[in-house]
Short mmCIF file of C-alpha atoms and ligand atoms in Angstrom, two decimals:
data_model
loop_
_atom_site.label_atom_id
_atom_site.label_comp_id
_atom_site.label_asym_id
_atom_site.label_seq_id
_atom_site.Cartn_x
_atom_site.Cartn_y
_atom_site.Cartn_z
CA MET X 1 42.08 -82.23 -43.73
CA SER X 2 41.01 -80.76 -40.78
CA THR X 3 37.97 -81.72 -38.55
CA LEU X 4 37.82 -78.33 -37.13
CA ASN X 5 34.53 -77.38 -37.61
CA GLY X 6 34.56 -73.21 -36.87
CA ILE X 7 32.83 -72.44 -39.91
CA LEU X 8 30.56 -74.87 -40.11
CA ASN X 9 29.80 -74.44 -36.60
CA GLN X 10 29.77 -70.16 -37.38
CA PHE X 11 27.01 -71.16 -41.02
CA SER X 12 24.50 -73.50 -38.07
CA LYS X 13 24.40 -70.29 -35.76
CA LYS X 14 22.55 -67.82 -37.30
CA ARG X 15 19.96 -66.93 -40.75
CA GLY X 16 20.40 -64.95 -43.00
CA GLN X 17 23.99 -64.68 -43.00
CA ILE X 18 25.89 -63.04 -46.19
CA ALA X 19 28.55 -64.46 -48.57
CA VAL X 20 30.14 -62.91 -51.63
CA LEU X 21 31.16 -64.90 -54.15
CA ILE X 22 34.38 -63.77 -56.22
CA ASP X 23 34.80 -65.50 -59.40
CA PRO X 24 38.51 -65.71 -60.18
CA GLU X 25 38.41 -65.18 -63.62
CA LYS X 26 36.52 -62.17 -63.47
CA VAL X 27 38.89 -60.02 -60.60
CA GLN X 28 42.22 -60.49 -62.17
CA ASP X 29 42.89 -56.38 -61.51
CA GLU X 30 44.28 -56.12 -58.18
CA LEU X 31 43.56 -52.91 -57.80
CA LEU X 32 39.52 -54.01 -58.40
CA LEU X 33 39.68 -56.45 -55.62
CA GLN X 34 41.26 -54.33 -53.60
CA GLU X 35 38.38 -52.34 -53.73
CA LEU X 36 35.84 -54.97 -53.60
CA LEU X 37 37.47 -56.04 -50.26
CA LYS X 38 37.69 -52.86 -48.92
CA LYS X 39 33.79 -52.85 -49.51
CA ALA X 40 32.71 -56.13 -48.77
CA GLN X 41 34.83 -55.74 -45.18
CA PHE X 42 32.87 -52.12 -44.55
CA ALA X 43 29.42 -53.69 -45.61
CA GLY X 44 30.32 -56.33 -42.90
CA VAL X 45 29.54 -59.84 -45.08
CA ASP X 46 29.93 -62.75 -43.32
CA TYR X 47 32.03 -64.73 -45.53
CA LEU X 48 34.07 -64.84 -48.98
CA PHE X 49 33.17 -67.17 -51.32
CA VAL X 50 35.94 -68.09 -53.95
CA GLY X 51 35.55 -70.45 -56.97
CA GLY X 52 33.96 -71.09 -60.79
CA SER X 53 33.04 -73.08 -63.22
CA THR X 54 35.75 -71.78 -65.92
CA VAL X 55 38.96 -70.72 -63.71
CA THR X 56 42.02 -71.59 -64.29
CA ARG X 57 44.43 -72.57 -61.50
CA GLU X 58 46.21 -69.58 -61.77
CA GLU X 59 43.52 -67.21 -61.85
CA PHE X 60 42.44 -69.11 -58.39
CA GLN X 61 45.66 -68.90 -56.37
CA PHE X 62 46.06 -64.88 -57.17
CA CYS X 63 42.67 -64.61 -56.06
CA ILE X 64 43.29 -66.52 -52.87
CA GLU X 65 46.47 -64.84 -52.50
CA CYS X 66 44.94 -61.26 -52.76
CA ILE X 67 41.96 -62.12 -50.77
CA LYS X 68 44.77 -63.24 -47.74
CA LYS X 69 46.68 -59.98 -48.32
CA TYR X 70 43.83 -57.70 -47.88
CA SER X 71 40.99 -58.63 -46.01
CA ASN X 72 40.38 -60.96 -43.00
CA ILE X 73 36.97 -62.46 -43.95
CA PRO X 74 36.47 -65.49 -43.51
CA LEU X 75 36.95 -67.02 -47.19
CA VAL X 76 35.74 -70.20 -48.53
CA ILE X 77 36.39 -72.56 -51.43
CA PHE X 78 33.46 -73.05 -53.68
CA PRO X 79 35.01 -74.89 -56.00
CA GLY X 80 34.41 -75.27 -59.46
CA ALA X 81 36.97 -77.95 -60.25
CA SER X 82 39.59 -80.45 -58.10
CA TYR X 83 42.51 -78.05 -58.31
CA GLN X 84 40.53 -75.15 -57.12
CA VAL X 85 42.04 -76.04 -52.88
CA SER X 86 44.70 -74.00 -51.21
CA GLU X 87 45.69 -74.26 -47.68
CA GLU X 88 45.04 -70.77 -47.19
CA ALA X 89 41.23 -70.56 -47.37
CA ASP X 90 39.33 -71.43 -44.08
CA ALA X 91 37.14 -74.05 -45.21
CA LEU X 92 36.81 -75.50 -48.67
CA LEU X 93 33.32 -76.70 -49.23
CA TYR X 94 33.31 -80.66 -50.20
CA LEU X 95 30.51 -79.95 -52.89
CA SER X 96 28.80 -83.47 -54.72
CA LEU X 97 26.47 -82.69 -56.69
CA ILE X 98 23.70 -84.67 -55.86
CA SER X 99 21.32 -83.22 -58.04
CA GLY X 100 22.61 -84.22 -61.25
CA ARG X 101 23.91 -87.86 -62.53
CA ASN X 102 27.86 -87.14 -63.32
CA PRO X 103 30.33 -89.34 -61.54
CA ASP X 104 33.39 -86.74 -62.31
CA TYR X 105 31.20 -84.40 -59.99
CA LEU X 106 29.96 -86.92 -57.43
CA ILE X 107 33.40 -88.76 -57.06
CA GLY X 108 35.99 -87.82 -59.64
CA HIS X 109 37.42 -84.60 -59.02
CA HIS X 110 37.28 -85.83 -55.37
CA VAL X 111 39.68 -88.77 -56.56
CA ALA X 112 41.96 -86.62 -58.14
CA SER X 113 42.36 -83.42 -55.17
CA ALA X 114 42.04 -86.81 -52.20
CA SER X 115 45.56 -87.16 -51.23
CA GLU X 116 45.83 -82.78 -51.84
CA VAL X 117 43.37 -81.72 -49.64
CA TYR X 118 44.14 -84.68 -47.14
CA ALA X 119 47.41 -83.72 -46.49
CA MET X 120 45.88 -79.86 -46.06
CA ASN X 121 45.20 -77.80 -42.87
CA LEU X 122 41.97 -76.92 -43.90
CA GLU X 123 38.81 -77.42 -42.92
CA VAL X 124 36.82 -79.40 -45.14
CA ILE X 125 32.64 -79.60 -44.95
CA PRO X 126 30.88 -82.34 -47.12
CA THR X 127 28.15 -80.27 -48.71
CA GLY X 128 24.91 -81.37 -51.01
CA TYR X 129 24.96 -79.52 -54.00
CA ILE X 130 21.63 -79.30 -55.50
CA LEU X 131 21.39 -77.26 -58.51
CA VAL X 132 17.70 -76.21 -59.01
CA ASP X 133 16.56 -75.08 -62.35
CA GLY X 134 16.88 -71.59 -61.96
CA GLY X 135 15.22 -70.30 -66.29
CA THR X 136 18.01 -69.60 -67.92
CA ASN X 137 21.70 -71.66 -68.66
CA SER X 138 23.86 -71.66 -66.36
CA SER X 139 27.47 -72.42 -66.39
CA VAL X 140 27.58 -75.03 -64.15
CA ALA X 141 24.63 -77.44 -65.14
CA TYR X 142 26.48 -77.16 -69.18
CA VAL X 143 30.30 -77.54 -67.57
CA SER X 144 28.77 -80.11 -65.26
CA GLN X 145 26.59 -81.63 -68.15
CA THR X 146 24.36 -82.59 -65.46
CA THR X 147 20.51 -81.34 -65.95
CA PRO X 148 18.88 -78.86 -62.80
CA ILE X 149 16.20 -80.63 -60.67
CA PRO X 150 12.99 -78.13 -62.48
CA ALA X 151 12.45 -75.28 -59.26
CA ASN X 152 8.58 -77.38 -59.29
CA LYS X 153 9.39 -80.69 -58.48
CA THR X 154 9.88 -80.67 -54.58
CA THR X 155 9.34 -83.29 -53.38
CA ILE X 156 12.04 -84.74 -56.03
CA ILE X 157 14.77 -82.02 -54.26
CA THR X 158 13.68 -82.80 -50.93
CA ARG X 159 14.46 -86.20 -51.26
CA THR X 160 17.81 -85.65 -52.82
CA ALA X 161 18.56 -83.37 -49.77
CA LYS X 162 17.49 -86.17 -47.61
CA ALA X 163 19.38 -89.23 -49.36
CA GLY X 164 22.83 -86.72 -49.23
CA ILE X 165 22.23 -85.53 -45.52
CA LEU X 166 22.16 -90.16 -45.18
CA GLN X 167 25.40 -90.02 -47.29
CA GLY X 168 26.93 -87.92 -44.28
CA LYS X 169 26.35 -84.48 -46.12
CA GLN X 170 26.97 -82.12 -43.30
CA LEU X 171 25.55 -78.69 -45.57
CA LEU X 172 23.66 -78.20 -48.66
CA TYR X 173 23.83 -75.50 -51.19
CA LEU X 174 20.74 -74.96 -52.99
CA ASP X 175 21.99 -73.36 -56.30
CA ALA X 176 19.98 -71.79 -58.99
CA GLY X 177 22.80 -71.26 -60.86
CA SER X 178 24.73 -67.83 -61.07
CA GLY X 179 22.57 -65.02 -63.03
CA ALA X 180 19.37 -67.09 -62.36
CA LYS X 181 16.42 -65.36 -63.15
CA ASN X 182 14.54 -67.29 -60.60
CA PRO X 183 16.16 -67.48 -57.20
CA VAL X 184 15.25 -71.23 -56.09
CA PRO X 185 11.77 -70.84 -54.20
CA GLU X 186 11.57 -70.11 -51.21
CA GLU X 187 8.94 -72.55 -50.13
CA ILE X 188 12.08 -75.71 -51.20
CA VAL X 189 14.36 -72.97 -48.98
CA SER X 190 11.68 -73.38 -46.17
CA GLN X 191 11.67 -77.39 -46.18
CA LEU X 192 15.43 -77.97 -46.23
CA SER X 193 15.79 -75.97 -43.91
CA GLU X 194 13.69 -78.44 -41.65
CA LEU X 195 16.26 -81.02 -41.90
CA GLN X 196 18.98 -80.07 -39.56
CA VAL X 197 21.51 -79.13 -41.32
CA PRO X 198 22.62 -75.74 -42.48
CA VAL X 199 21.81 -74.49 -45.97
CA ILE X 200 23.00 -72.20 -48.58
CA ILE X 201 21.37 -70.51 -50.56
CA GLY X 202 22.35 -68.71 -54.18
CA GLY X 203 21.47 -67.92 -57.69
CA GLY X 204 20.10 -64.50 -59.12
CA ILE X 205 19.65 -62.96 -55.60
CA ARG X 206 19.30 -59.15 -56.45
CA SER X 207 17.81 -57.02 -53.91
CA VAL X 208 17.21 -56.96 -50.32
CA GLU X 209 14.20 -57.70 -50.21
CA LYS X 210 15.01 -61.28 -51.65
CA ILE X 211 17.63 -61.71 -49.14
CA HIS X 212 15.03 -61.23 -46.68
CA GLU X 213 12.56 -63.20 -47.90
CA MET X 214 15.50 -66.10 -48.09
CA ARG X 215 16.43 -65.32 -44.34
CA ASP X 216 12.59 -66.28 -42.76
CA ALA X 217 12.68 -68.99 -45.11
CA GLY X 218 15.74 -70.69 -43.31
CA ALA X 219 18.28 -70.10 -44.56
CA ASN X 220 21.48 -70.02 -42.75
CA VAL X 221 23.97 -68.50 -45.80
CA ILE X 222 23.08 -66.23 -49.05
CA VAL X 223 25.48 -65.80 -51.62
CA ILE X 224 25.50 -63.04 -53.95
CA GLY X 225 27.55 -62.89 -56.79
CA ASN X 226 26.02 -61.43 -60.06
CA LYS X 227 23.86 -57.90 -58.57
CA ILE X 228 27.73 -57.06 -57.16
CA GLU X 229 29.95 -57.63 -59.75
CA GLU X 230 27.99 -55.58 -61.76
CA ASN X 231 26.90 -52.46 -58.87
CA ILE X 232 29.39 -52.90 -56.27
CA ASP X 233 27.59 -50.48 -54.49
CA PHE X 234 25.02 -52.92 -54.20
CA LEU X 235 27.24 -53.69 -51.17
CA LEU X 236 25.86 -50.66 -49.15
CA ASP X 237 22.56 -52.08 -48.73
CA ILE X 238 24.25 -55.20 -47.46
CA LYS X 239 26.10 -52.90 -44.93
CA LEU X 240 22.24 -51.41 -44.23
CA TYR X 241 20.59 -55.52 -43.98
CA ILE X 242 23.75 -56.80 -41.73
CA GLU X 243 23.44 -53.52 -39.45
CA SER X 244 19.50 -53.57 -39.43
CA GLU X 245 19.89 -57.71 -38.23
CA HIS X 246 22.59 -56.88 -35.82
CA GLY X 247 20.30 -53.77 -34.45
C1 1GP U 301 26.36 -69.16 -58.20
O1 1GP U 301 25.05 -68.76 -56.09
C2 1GP U 301 25.83 -68.52 -57.01
O2 1GP U 301 26.79 -69.90 -57.91
C3 1GP U 301 25.39 -67.16 -57.36
O3 1GP U 301 24.85 -66.29 -58.25
O4 1GP U 301 25.83 -64.82 -59.28
O5 1GP U 301 23.97 -64.90 -59.10
O6 1GP U 301 24.42 -64.87 -57.23
P1 1GP U 301 24.63 -64.50 -58.56
#
């Protein structure tokens, strides 16, 4: 376990940073992955997040090795299970699914991988992971057997986030679930961004307009998965967004 906090610092420095979510289950073709990495690099994305709810150990390892071979974009593990850890990554989001009440996702998977993670030279970021209902039955809700918080229950979401921070979480990840119909409402992002830890937002972000809205609401990192899986050229739109941010 490392106390290095380069990635956490980087998260907190700026709003509107972009992470591309790579689900190893969906990119088992090295050439396809290479193309994705080339375009992500060209677009200037800030991070690659890797992980998934239904990924095998082999798929995960293969993906991590390929990414390290072909890109130098900071690689952050967004694990779906205890075996999704690797010293080759730059950081591990140490997720506690605090919106749910399933002990496996609050402490169980953590105990299973604790000795391995402890021995790794890897930045470990305690993260309060909050699922918000995005209008679809997400894989993560199904696999974790938890119920997302309804999007209009702002008080519950805010209290959950505060409780997480009081427990020592240094980062919040608000997720409407991959392929969500409705992303997390901006008002919620805005309220949580006042809690003094960086906020990551994901699930159903499918347009540059939405990226702008999330950035303006205070999201530090905006995660995009599905939209790029469907249309890799969305990375060109992201490139323009990133250039306008730097300009
Ligand atoms: C899901 O936050 C991610 O965990 C990304 O969601 O695939 O809908 O972009 P999308």
